[in-house]
CSV table of C-alpha atoms in Angstrom, one decimal:
chain,number,residue,atom,x,y,z
C,15,MET,CA,16.8,-32.4,17.3
C,16,SER,CA,16.5,-35.7,18.9
C,17,THR,CA,14.5,-34.8,22.3
C,18,ALA,CA,10.8,-34.0,22.2
C,19,LEU,CA,9.5,-30.7,23.2
C,20,THR,CA,7.8,-30.4,26.0
C,21,LEU,CA,5.4,-27.9,27.4
C,22,TYR,CA,4.1,-26.9,30.7
C,23,ASN,CA,0.3,-26.6,30.3
C,24,SER,CA,-1.3,-24.2,32.5
C,25,LEU,CA,-4.7,-25.9,31.6
C,26,THR,CA,-3.8,-29.0,32.9
C,27,ARG,CA,-0.9,-27.7,35.6
C,28,GLU,CA,1.4,-30.6,33.6
C,29,LYS,CA,4.1,-31.0,31.2
C,30,GLU,CA,3.1,-32.4,28.0
C,31,THR,CA,4.6,-33.4,25.0
C,32,PHE,CA,4.0,-30.7,21.8
C,33,THR,CA,2.1,-32.2,19.3
C,34,PRO,CA,0.6,-29.7,17.0
C,35,LEU,CA,-2.6,-30.0,15.2
C,36,VAL,CA,-1.5,-30.1,11.9
C,37,GLU,CA,2.1,-31.8,11.7
C,38,GLY,CA,4.9,-29.2,10.8
C,39,HIS,CA,2.9,-26.1,11.6
C,40,VAL,CA,2.0,-24.0,14.8
C,41,GLY,CA,-0.6,-21.6,15.5
C,42,MET,CA,0.4,-19.3,18.3
C,43,TYR,CA,-1.7,-16.2,19.7
C,44,VAL,CA,-0.3,-14.1,22.5
C,45,CYS,CA,-2.0,-11.1,24.3
C,46,GLY,CA,-0.6,-7.7,23.5
C,47,PRO,CA,-0.5,-4.4,25.0
C,48,THR,CA,-3.1,-2.2,25.8
C,49,VAL,CA,-1.7,0.8,24.2
C,50,TYR,CA,-2.7,3.8,26.7
C,51,ASN,CA,0.6,4.4,28.1
C,52,PRO,CA,4.3,3.5,27.8
C,53,ALA,CA,5.1,0.0,27.4
C,54,HIS,CA,6.8,-1.4,31.0
C,55,LEU,CA,9.7,-3.9,32.0
C,56,GLY,CA,7.1,-6.7,32.9
C,57,ASN,CA,5.5,-6.2,29.2
C,58,CYS,CA,9.2,-6.6,27.9
C,59,ARG,CA,9.9,-9.7,30.0
C,60,THR,CA,6.6,-11.5,28.7
C,61,PHE,CA,7.3,-10.7,25.0
C,62,VAL,CA,11.3,-11.5,25.2
C,63,SER,CA,10.2,-15.1,26.5
C,64,PHE,CA,7.3,-15.2,23.8
C,65,ASP,CA,9.9,-14.2,21.3
C,66,VAL,CA,12.3,-17.0,22.4
C,67,MET,CA,9.2,-19.8,22.1
C,68,TYR,CA,8.5,-18.1,18.3
C,69,ARG,CA,12.5,-18.6,17.4
C,70,TYR,CA,12.7,-21.9,19.1
C,71,LEU,CA,9.6,-23.5,17.0
C,72,MET,CA,11.1,-22.0,13.7
C,73,ALA,CA,14.4,-23.4,14.3
C,74,ARG,CA,12.8,-26.8,14.9
C,75,GLY,CA,11.3,-26.6,11.6
C,76,TYR,CA,8.0,-25.7,12.4
C,77,LYS,CA,5.7,-23.2,10.3
C,78,VAL,CA,4.8,-20.7,13.1
C,79,ARG,CA,1.9,-18.1,12.6
C,80,TYR,CA,2.4,-16.0,15.6
C,81,VAL,CA,-0.4,-13.6,16.4
C,82,ARG,CA,-0.2,-10.9,18.5
C,83,ASN,CA,-2.8,-8.3,19.3
C,84,ILE,CA,-2.8,-4.6,20.2
C,85,THR,CA,-5.6,-3.5,22.9
C,86,ASP,CA,-7.3,-0.5,21.6
C,87,VAL,CA,-10.7,-0.5,23.3
C,88,GLY,CA,-12.6,-2.2,25.9
C,89,HIS,CA,-10.2,-2.6,28.7
C,90,LEU,CA,-11.9,-0.6,31.2
C,91,THR,CA,-10.2,0.8,34.6
C,92,ASP,CA,-12.1,-0.1,38.2
C,93,ASP,CA,-14.2,3.3,37.8
C,94,GLY,CA,-15.5,1.7,34.5
C,95,GLU,CA,-13.5,4.1,32.0
C,96,ASP,CA,-12.1,2.7,29.0
C,97,ARG,CA,-8.3,2.8,29.2
C,98,MET,CA,-8.0,4.3,25.6
C,99,SER,CA,-10.4,7.4,26.4
C,100,ARG,CA,-8.7,7.7,29.8
C,101,GLY,CA,-5.2,7.8,28.1
C,102,ALA,CA,-6.7,10.2,25.2
C,103,ARG,CA,-8.0,12.4,27.9
C,104,LEU,CA,-4.8,12.6,29.8
C,105,GLU,CA,-2.3,13.2,26.7
C,106,GLN,CA,-5.3,15.3,25.2
C,107,LEU,CA,-5.4,13.5,22.1
C,108,GLU,CA,-7.3,11.4,19.8
C,109,PRO,CA,-7.7,7.8,21.1
C,110,MET,CA,-6.3,6.7,18.0
C,111,GLU,CA,-3.3,9.3,18.2
C,112,VAL,CA,-2.6,7.5,21.9
C,113,ALA,CA,-3.0,4.1,20.4
C,114,GLN,CA,-0.3,4.9,17.6
C,115,LYS,CA,1.8,7.0,19.4
C,116,PHE,CA,2.6,4.1,22.3
C,117,SER,CA,2.1,1.4,19.7
C,118,ASN,CA,5.2,2.8,18.1
C,119,GLN,CA,7.1,3.3,21.2
C,120,PHE,CA,6.1,-0.5,22.1
C,121,HIS,CA,7.7,-1.9,18.6
C,122,ASP,CA,10.6,0.6,19.1
C,123,MET,CA,11.4,-1.2,22.6
C,124,LEU,CA,11.0,-4.4,21.5
C,125,ARG,CA,12.9,-3.9,18.2
C,126,MET,CA,15.8,-2.8,20.7
C,127,LEU,CA,15.2,-6.2,22.4
C,128,ASN,CA,15.6,-8.0,19.1
C,129,ALA,CA,12.2,-9.1,19.2
C,130,LEU,CA,10.6,-10.5,16.0
C,131,PRO,CA,7.6,-9.0,15.0
C,132,PRO,CA,4.7,-11.5,14.6
C,133,SER,CA,2.8,-12.7,11.8
C,134,ILE,CA,0.1,-10.6,12.4
C,135,GLU,CA,-1.0,-7.9,14.8
C,136,PRO,CA,-4.3,-6.9,14.6
C,137,ARG,CA,-6.2,-4.5,16.4
C,138,ALA,CA,-9.3,-4.6,18.4
C,139,THR,CA,-11.1,-1.6,16.8
C,140,GLY,CA,-10.0,-3.2,13.1
C,141,HIS,CA,-12.4,-6.4,14.2
C,142,ILE,CA,-15.4,-5.0,15.6
C,143,ILE,CA,-17.6,-6.9,12.7
C,144,GLU,CA,-15.9,-10.2,14.3
C,145,GLN,CA,-16.5,-9.4,18.2
C,146,ILE,CA,-20.4,-8.4,16.9
C,147,ASP,CA,-20.7,-11.6,15.3
C,148,MET,CA,-18.9,-13.5,18.4
C,149,VAL,CA,-21.8,-11.9,20.4
C,150,ARG,CA,-24.5,-13.1,18.5
C,151,GLU,CA,-23.2,-16.8,18.3
C,152,ILE,CA,-22.9,-16.6,22.2
C,153,ILE,CA,-26.5,-15.2,22.6
C,154,ALA,CA,-27.8,-18.0,20.1
C,155,ASN,CA,-26.5,-20.5,22.2
C,156,GLY,CA,-27.9,-19.5,25.7
C,157,TYR,CA,-24.9,-18.2,26.8
C,158,ALA,CA,-25.4,-14.5,27.1
C,159,TYR,CA,-28.2,-12.0,28.1
C,160,GLU,CA,-28.7,-8.4,27.0
C,161,VAL,CA,-29.6,-5.7,29.7
C,162,ASP,CA,-30.4,-2.0,28.2
C,163,GLY,CA,-27.9,-2.2,25.5
C,164,SER,CA,-25.1,-4.2,27.4
C,165,VAL,CA,-24.6,-7.8,27.1
C,166,TYR,CA,-23.2,-9.9,29.6
C,167,PHE,CA,-22.0,-13.5,29.7
C,168,ASP,CA,-24.0,-16.1,31.7
C,169,VAL,CA,-21.5,-17.5,33.8
C,170,ALA,CA,-24.0,-19.9,35.6
C,171,ALA,CA,-25.6,-20.7,32.4
C,172,TYR,CA,-22.4,-22.0,30.9
C,173,ASN,CA,-21.4,-23.9,34.1
C,174,SER,CA,-24.6,-25.7,33.6
C,175,ALA,CA,-24.1,-26.7,30.2
C,176,ASN,CA,-20.4,-27.3,30.8
C,177,ASP,CA,-20.0,-29.6,33.9
C,178,ASP,CA,-18.9,-26.2,36.1
C,179,ARG,CA,-16.1,-25.6,33.3
C,180,TYR,CA,-15.4,-22.2,34.5
C,181,GLY,CA,-12.6,-21.8,36.6
C,182,GLU,CA,-10.5,-24.6,35.0
C,183,LEU,CA,-7.6,-22.3,34.0
C,184,SER,CA,-7.1,-20.7,37.1
C,185,GLY,CA,-8.2,-23.7,39.1
C,186,ARG,CA,-10.5,-21.7,41.4
C,187,LYS,CA,-13.8,-22.3,42.8
C,188,ILE,CA,-16.5,-20.5,41.6
C,189,ASP,CA,-17.4,-18.9,45.0
C,190,GLU,CA,-13.7,-17.7,45.3
C,191,LEU,CA,-13.9,-16.3,41.7
C,192,LEU,CA,-17.4,-14.6,42.7
C,193,ALA,CA,-15.5,-12.9,45.8
C,194,GLU,CA,-12.4,-11.9,43.3
C,195,SER,CA,-14.3,-10.4,40.7
C,196,ARG,CA,-14.6,-6.9,40.2
C,197,GLU,CA,-17.7,-5.0,40.2
C,198,LEU,CA,-17.6,-1.9,37.7
C,199,LYS,CA,-19.2,0.9,38.2
C,200,SER,CA,-20.8,0.7,34.6
C,201,GLN,CA,-22.1,-2.5,35.0
C,202,GLY,CA,-24.4,-2.9,37.9
C,203,ASP,CA,-27.3,-4.3,35.9
C,204,LYS,CA,-25.7,-7.9,35.4
C,205,ARG,CA,-27.7,-10.5,37.0
C,206,SER,CA,-24.4,-11.9,39.0
C,207,PRO,CA,-21.2,-10.5,40.2
C,208,SER,CA,-19.3,-13.4,38.0
C,209,ASP,CA,-20.8,-12.4,34.8
C,210,PHE,CA,-19.0,-10.2,32.7
C,211,ALA,CA,-19.6,-7.5,29.7
C,212,ILE,CA,-18.8,-8.9,26.1
C,213,TRP,CA,-20.7,-5.8,24.7
C,214,MET,CA,-21.2,-2.6,26.7
C,215,LYS,CA,-23.5,0.5,26.2
C,216,ALA,CA,-21.6,3.7,25.3
C,217,ARG,CA,-22.6,6.3,28.1
C,218,ASP,CA,-22.7,9.9,27.0
C,219,GLY,CA,-19.5,11.2,26.3
C,220,HIS,CA,-17.9,8.0,25.6
C,221,ILE,CA,-15.4,8.5,22.9
C,222,LEU,CA,-15.0,4.7,21.3
C,223,ARG,CA,-18.6,3.3,20.0
C,224,TRP,CA,-19.8,1.3,17.2
C,225,ASP,CA,-23.5,0.6,16.1
C,226,SER,CA,-24.8,-2.5,17.2
C,227,PRO,CA,-27.9,-4.9,17.3
C,228,TRP,CA,-27.9,-3.7,20.9
C,229,GLY,CA,-27.6,0.2,20.3
C,230,GLU,CA,-24.2,1.9,20.4
C,231,GLY,CA,-21.4,0.7,22.1
C,232,PHE,CA,-18.1,-1.2,22.3
C,233,PRO,CA,-16.6,-4.4,22.9
C,234,GLY,CA,-15.2,-6.2,26.0
C,235,TRP,CA,-11.7,-6.7,26.6
C,236,HIS,CA,-12.0,-10.3,27.0
C,237,LEU,CA,-14.0,-10.5,23.9
C,238,GLU,CA,-11.3,-9.2,21.5
C,239,CYS,CA,-8.7,-12.0,22.1
C,240,SER,CA,-11.8,-14.6,21.6
C,241,ALA,CA,-12.8,-13.2,18.2
C,242,MET,CA,-9.2,-12.2,16.7
C,243,SER,CA,-7.3,-15.6,17.9
C,244,THR,CA,-10.5,-17.4,16.2
C,245,LYS,CA,-10.5,-15.4,13.2
C,246,TYR,CA,-6.5,-16.2,12.1
C,247,LEU,CA,-5.7,-19.4,14.0
C,248,GLY,CA,-9.6,-21.4,14.1
C,249,THR,CA,-11.9,-22.3,16.8
C,250,GLU,CA,-8.8,-24.7,17.9
C,251,PHE,CA,-5.1,-23.8,17.3
C,252,ASP,CA,-2.3,-24.8,19.4
C,253,ILE,CA,-0.5,-22.2,21.9
C,254,HIS,CA,-2.2,-19.4,24.0
C,255,GLY,CA,0.4,-17.0,26.4
C,256,GLY,CA,0.4,-14.4,28.0
C,257,GLY,CA,1.6,-12.9,31.7
C,258,ASN,CA,0.4,-14.8,34.6
C,259,ASP,CA,-1.8,-11.6,35.6
C,260,LEU,CA,-4.1,-12.6,32.6
C,261,LYS,CA,-5.0,-15.9,33.9
C,262,PHE,CA,-8.2,-15.0,35.5
C,263,PRO,CA,-10.1,-13.4,34.9
C,264,HIS,CA,-8.9,-12.6,31.2
C,265,HIS,CA,-8.1,-16.2,30.1
C,266,GLU,CA,-10.8,-17.7,32.0
C,267,ASN,CA,-13.0,-15.8,30.2
C,268,GLU,CA,-11.6,-16.2,26.7
C,269,ILE,CA,-12.1,-20.0,27.3
C,270,ALA,CA,-15.9,-19.7,28.2
C,271,GLN,CA,-16.2,-17.0,25.4
C,272,ASN,CA,-14.7,-19.7,22.8
C,273,VAL,CA,-16.8,-22.6,24.0
C,274,GLY,CA,-19.9,-20.2,24.1
C,275,ALA,CA,-19.5,-19.0,20.5
C,276,CYS,CA,-17.6,-22.4,18.9
C,277,HIS,CA,-18.0,-25.2,21.1
C,278,HIS,CA,-14.0,-25.3,21.5
C,279,GLY,CA,-12.1,-23.7,23.9
C,280,GLY,CA,-9.4,-22.3,21.8
C,281,ALA,CA,-6.1,-23.2,22.6
C,282,ARG,CA,-4.8,-26.7,23.5
C,283,TYR,CA,-1.8,-25.2,25.6
C,284,TRP,CA,-1.7,-21.9,27.9
C,285,LEU,CA,1.4,-21.0,28.6
C,286,HIS,CA,2.0,-18.1,31.1
C,287,THR,CA,5.0,-15.9,32.0
C,288,ASN,CA,5.8,-14.9,35.6
C,289,MET,CA,6.0,-11.5,37.4
C,290,LEU,CA,9.2,-9.0,37.2
C,291,LEU,CA,10.0,-8.0,40.7
C,292,MET,CA,13.0,-5.2,41.5
C,293,ASN,CA,15.0,-5.6,44.8
C,294,GLY,CA,13.0,-8.2,45.9
C,295,ARG,CA,9.9,-6.6,45.8
C,296,LYS,CA,7.0,-6.3,43.3
C,297,MET,CA,7.2,-2.7,41.0
C,298,SER,CA,5.3,0.1,42.3
C,299,LYS,CA,5.5,3.5,41.5
C,300,SER,CA,4.1,5.1,45.0
C,301,ASP,CA,6.9,3.8,46.5
C,302,GLY,CA,9.4,4.4,44.0
C,303,ASN,CA,10.4,1.1,43.5
C,304,THR,CA,10.5,1.0,39.7
C,305,ILE,CA,12.2,1.7,36.4
C,306,SER,CA,11.4,2.1,33.2
C,307,PRO,CA,13.2,0.5,30.1
C,308,GLU,CA,14.5,3.7,28.7
C,309,GLU,CA,16.1,4.5,32.2
C,310,LEU,CA,17.3,1.1,32.6
C,311,PHE,CA,18.9,1.7,29.2
C,312,SER,CA,20.3,5.2,29.9
C,313,GLY,CA,21.0,4.7,33.6
C,314,ASP,CA,19.1,7.6,34.8
C,315,SER,CA,17.8,6.1,37.8
C,316,PRO,CA,18.7,5.7,41.2
C,317,HIS,CA,18.5,2.2,41.1
C,318,VAL,CA,21.3,1.5,38.5
C,319,SER,CA,24.7,2.4,38.7
C,320,GLU,CA,24.9,2.6,34.9
C,321,GLY,CA,23.2,2.3,31.7
C,322,TYR,CA,22.8,-1.3,30.6
C,323,SER,CA,23.0,-2.4,26.8
C,324,PRO,CA,19.3,-3.9,25.4
C,325,MET,CA,21.6,-7.1,24.8
C,326,VAL,CA,22.6,-7.5,28.5
C,327,VAL,CA,19.1,-6.8,29.6
C,328,ARG,CA,17.8,-9.3,27.2
C,329,PHE,CA,20.5,-11.7,28.5
C,330,PHE,CA,19.6,-11.0,31.9
C,331,MET,CA,15.8,-12.1,31.2
C,332,LEU,CA,17.3,-15.3,29.6
C,333,GLN,CA,18.8,-16.3,33.0
C,334,SER,CA,15.3,-16.7,34.4
C,335,HIS,CA,12.6,-19.3,33.1
C,336,TYR,CA,9.4,-17.9,32.4
C,337,ARG,CA,7.8,-19.6,34.7
C,338,SER,CA,9.8,-18.3,37.1
C,339,THR,CA,9.9,-14.6,39.0
C,340,MET,CA,12.8,-12.6,37.7
C,341,ASP,CA,14.2,-10.2,40.4
C,342,LEU,CA,16.0,-7.0,38.7
C,343,SER,CA,18.8,-5.5,40.6
C,344,ASP,CA,21.8,-3.7,39.9
C,345,GLU,CA,23.8,-6.3,41.1
C,346,ALA,CA,22.2,-9.0,39.0
C,347,LEU,CA,22.8,-6.5,35.8
C,348,GLN,CA,26.4,-6.1,36.6
C,349,ALA,CA,26.8,-9.9,37.1
C,350,ALA,CA,24.6,-10.6,33.5
C,351,LYS,CA,26.8,-7.6,32.2
C,352,LYS,CA,30.0,-9.7,32.7
C,353,GLY,CA,28.5,-13.2,32.2
C,354,TYR,CA,27.6,-11.7,28.1
C,355,THR,CA,30.7,-10.1,27.9
C,356,ARG,CA,32.6,-13.8,28.4
C,357,LEU,CA,30.0,-15.5,26.3
C,358,LEU,CA,30.7,-13.1,23.5
C,359,GLU,CA,34.7,-12.8,23.8
C,360,ALA,CA,34.5,-17.2,23.7
C,361,TRP,CA,32.2,-16.9,20.7
C,362,ASN,CA,34.6,-14.7,19.0
C,363,LEU,CA,37.5,-16.8,20.0
C,364,LEU,CA,35.7,-19.9,18.4
C,365,GLN,CA,35.5,-18.1,15.0
C,366,GLY,CA,39.6,-18.1,15.0
C,367,LEU,CA,39.7,-21.9,16.0
C,368,GLU,CA,40.9,-24.4,13.1
C,369,ALA,CA,40.5,-28.0,13.3
C,370,LYS,CA,43.8,-30.1,13.5
C,371,GLY,CA,42.0,-33.5,14.0
C,372,GLY,CA,41.5,-34.5,10.2
C,373,ALA,CA,38.6,-36.9,9.9
C,374,GLN,CA,38.6,-38.3,13.2
C,375,ASN,CA,37.3,-36.7,16.5
C,376,GLY,CA,39.1,-37.2,19.9
C,377,THR,CA,37.2,-36.8,23.4
C,378,VAL,CA,37.1,-32.9,23.1
C,379,GLY,CA,35.2,-33.2,19.6
C,380,LYS,CA,32.9,-35.8,21.4
C,381,GLU,CA,32.3,-33.4,24.3
C,382,LEU,CA,31.8,-30.3,22.0
C,383,THR,CA,29.1,-32.5,20.4
C,384,GLU,CA,27.3,-33.9,23.2
C,385,GLY,CA,27.4,-30.5,25.2
C,386,LEU,CA,25.5,-28.4,22.4
C,387,ALA,CA,23.0,-31.3,22.0
C,388,ALA,CA,22.6,-30.8,25.8
C,389,ALA,CA,22.0,-27.1,25.5
C,390,TYR,CA,19.1,-27.7,22.8
C,391,ALA,CA,17.6,-30.7,24.9
C,392,GLU,CA,17.2,-27.8,27.7
C,393,MET,CA,15.3,-25.7,25.1
C,394,ASP,CA,13.1,-28.8,24.4
C,395,ASP,CA,12.2,-28.9,28.3
C,396,ASP,CA,9.9,-26.0,28.3
C,397,PHE,CA,11.7,-23.5,26.8
C,398,ASN,CA,14.6,-23.6,29.9
C,399,THR,CA,16.9,-20.7,28.8
C,400,PRO,CA,18.9,-20.5,32.1
C,401,ARG,CA,19.7,-24.3,32.0
C,402,ALA,CA,20.4,-23.8,28.2
C,403,LEU,CA,22.8,-21.2,29.2
C,404,ALA,CA,24.2,-23.2,31.9
C,405,ARG,CA,25.2,-25.8,29.1
C,406,VAL,CA,26.7,-23.2,27.1
C,407,PHE,CA,28.9,-21.6,29.6
C,408,GLU,CA,30.1,-25.2,30.3
C,409,LEU,CA,31.3,-25.1,26.5
C,410,VAL,CA,32.8,-21.9,27.1
C,411,THR,CA,35.2,-23.0,29.1
C,412,ARG,CA,36.3,-25.6,26.7
C,413,ILE,CA,36.3,-23.2,24.0
C,414,ASN,CA,38.7,-20.8,26.3
C,415,ALA,CA,40.8,-23.9,27.0
C,416,LEU,CA,41.1,-24.8,22.9
C,417,GLN,CA,42.2,-21.1,22.6
C,418,GLY,CA,44.9,-21.4,25.4
C,419,GLY,CA,46.4,-24.7,24.7
C,420,GLN,CA,45.0,-26.9,27.6
C,421,LEU,CA,42.6,-28.8,25.3
C,422,SER,CA,43.9,-30.1,22.0
C,423,LEU,CA,42.3,-29.1,18.5
C,424,GLU,CA,43.9,-32.4,16.9
C,425,GLU,CA,41.1,-33.9,18.9
C,426,VAL,CA,38.3,-32.1,17.0
C,427,SER,CA,37.9,-33.1,13.5
C,428,ALA,CA,37.3,-30.2,11.0
C,429,GLU,CA,33.6,-31.2,10.0
C,430,THR,CA,32.8,-31.4,13.7
C,431,LEU,CA,34.2,-27.8,14.7
C,432,ALA,CA,32.4,-26.2,11.8
C,433,ALA,CA,29.1,-27.8,12.6
C,434,PHE,CA,29.8,-26.9,16.5
C,435,LYS,CA,30.4,-23.2,15.3
C,436,GLU,CA,27.1,-23.5,13.4
C,437,GLY,CA,24.9,-25.3,16.0
C,438,LEU,CA,26.3,-22.7,18.8
C,439,GLY,CA,25.7,-19.6,16.6
C,440,ARG,CA,22.0,-20.8,15.7
C,441,LEU,CA,21.3,-21.0,19.3
C,442,LEU,CA,22.6,-17.8,20.8
C,443,PHE,CA,21.4,-15.6,17.7
C,444,ASP,CA,18.6,-17.4,16.1
C,445,VAL,CA,17.3,-19.4,19.4
C,446,LEU,CA,18.0,-16.9,22.2
C,447,GLY,CA,17.9,-13.9,20.2
C,448,LEU,CA,21.0,-12.1,21.1
C,449,LYS,CA,23.5,-10.5,18.7
C,450,ASP,CA,26.8,-9.0,19.0
C,451,GLU,CA,26.5,-5.4,19.5
C,452,ALA,CA,30.3,-4.6,19.3
C,453,ALA,CA,30.5,-6.4,15.9
C,454,SER,CA,27.6,-4.6,15.0
C,455,GLY,CA,28.9,-1.3,16.0
C,456,GLY,CA,31.8,-1.8,14.0
C,457,ALA,CA,30.5,-2.9,10.7
C,458,GLU,CA,28.1,0.6,11.1
C,459,GLN,CA,31.4,2.1,11.7
C,460,GLU,CA,33.2,0.7,9.1
C,461,ALA,CA,30.4,1.8,6.8
C,462,LEU,CA,30.1,5.5,8.0
C,463,ASP,CA,34.0,5.9,7.5
C,464,LYS,CA,33.8,4.7,4.0
C,465,ALA,CA,30.8,7.3,2.8
C,466,MET,CA,32.6,9.9,4.5
C,467,GLN,CA,35.7,9.3,2.6
C,468,ILE,CA,33.8,9.4,-0.5
C,469,ILE,CA,32.3,13.0,0.6
C,470,LEU,CA,35.8,13.9,1.7
C,471,ASP,CA,37.5,12.8,-1.7
C,472,LEU,CA,34.4,14.8,-3.6
C,473,ARG,CA,35.0,17.8,-1.8
C,474,GLN,CA,38.7,17.7,-2.3
C,475,GLN,CA,38.2,17.4,-6.3
C,476,ALA,CA,35.8,20.4,-5.7
C,477,ARG,CA,38.5,22.6,-4.0
C,478,ALA,CA,40.9,21.3,-6.6
C,479,ASP,CA,38.7,22.7,-9.6
C,480,LYS,CA,38.1,25.9,-7.4
C,481,ASN,CA,34.5,25.2,-6.9
C,482,TRP,CA,34.5,26.8,-3.7
C,483,ALA,CA,30.7,27.1,-3.5
C,484,LEU,CA,30.4,23.3,-3.9
C,485,SER,CA,33.1,22.7,-1.0
C,486,ASP,CA,31.5,25.1,1.3
C,487,GLN,CA,27.9,23.4,0.8
C,488,LEU,CA,29.1,20.0,1.2
C,489,ARG,CA,31.0,21.2,4.5
C,490,ASP,CA,28.0,23.1,5.8
C,491,ALA,CA,25.6,19.7,5.3
C,492,LEU,CA,28.2,18.3,7.5
C,493,ASN,CA,28.1,20.6,10.0
C,494,GLU,CA,24.3,20.5,10.2
C,495,ALA,CA,24.6,16.7,10.2
C,496,GLY,CA,26.9,17.3,13.6
C,497,ILE,CA,29.9,16.2,11.6
C,498,THR,CA,32.9,18.8,11.6
C,499,VAL,CA,35.4,18.7,9.1
C,500,LYS,CA,38.7,20.2,9.5
C,501,ASP,CA,41.3,21.1,6.4
C,502,GLY,CA,45.1,20.4,7.2
C,503,LYS,CA,48.3,19.8,5.3
C,504,GLU,CA,47.4,16.0,5.3
C,505,GLY,CA,43.9,16.6,4.0
C,506,ALA,CA,40.9,17.0,5.4
C,507,SER,CA,39.4,15.2,8.7
C,508,TRP,CA,36.1,14.6,10.1
C,509,SER,CA,35.0,14.2,13.9
C,510,ILE,CA,31.5,13.7,15.6
């Protein structure tokens, strides 16, 4: 790949050429879900975006350590209740049952959307020791104070020692941040509204609690990401990502904690995805302007005219740049379905094309090579998937013209066509993470047909041997699996 990779760094508010700390290696941390309720489409949009980044970095030859956490403690509601404890109360389960239930659901959803698993997926509750150690370091460096078993980060002390650094990511002044800081009911004893808890005293009835030098309590939500990112990626690493809604206070506080404990701000490049709208408005349960991933796939919602396959949904997501808002509507999904079908049809046509140009390229061969290079160059421009797809659809037009004879295959060398097929397939399936669901279903159906034929042959042999018990046993077992066997003059047949 000939062009340099550039990223929009939220910290500097500029596009920068990406230069990893260690040549050939990338450390990337992405804030994962708080697993107290089902994953929503906004989550899916964020993690599909970072999945594409992960895939593209690997396609460029980097060895990537991708860390994405699971938050299962410390994320508080406005009334000061831990979200996991609240989930456990509402579900009438133990907190770790809630965490496992919704972690499984989250993983299932991302598998359906063909997102690769991260290299490491640490849980906050599995890193309590590291978080306590980080609190100790922050206190020792003069950036935190303890009050009645809770420990708070001292933003004023941090700013005094670091040239008013707090607010550098969100771009807001400290007075604005003071006005926007949430005042949680359980944190009324901190010195300033801008200070935030890094360790909280466990009140009576609080389920999740651990021993610490400050008494029984639990870590703050912001602390876990600082502790786990530095544990697995070091005090300085390459990329930190998450949704735009995490920029303040979560990511702002992470930087402060990292500097407070390690004298480094953690990541060098901060990447943020934008929000998901529906029908031009913010999703909201209160006014009914919402849809779950399951409803989107099944079509069981008044907002869609039919169910859309996970790959159509992924393709739809790729049509917006990760830093842009994405507006979900039935009309947009219908257009995405048509576009995705057209793309796969062209891909399948391409597989049947054979070069006739010998060793020499004409104009068409050069256009294919240059068009594919242009698509990859768009990915180098801050992972610009919509513009990369636009380049791909220019190539789709040429593929259809080659198939229809409007363009001549005599102008494409065998070497160029083979390289084009390989490069386009790598972009569509390895980088963008799409897959041909029809082809996948066909392969599965073929495998099922072969397996059923083996079973029917065994049953036929049992009948020939007058082993009626085995014959009936096979038929009954298939019936229990939802497969009906019918015996006829031409032999047995099956249906689901």
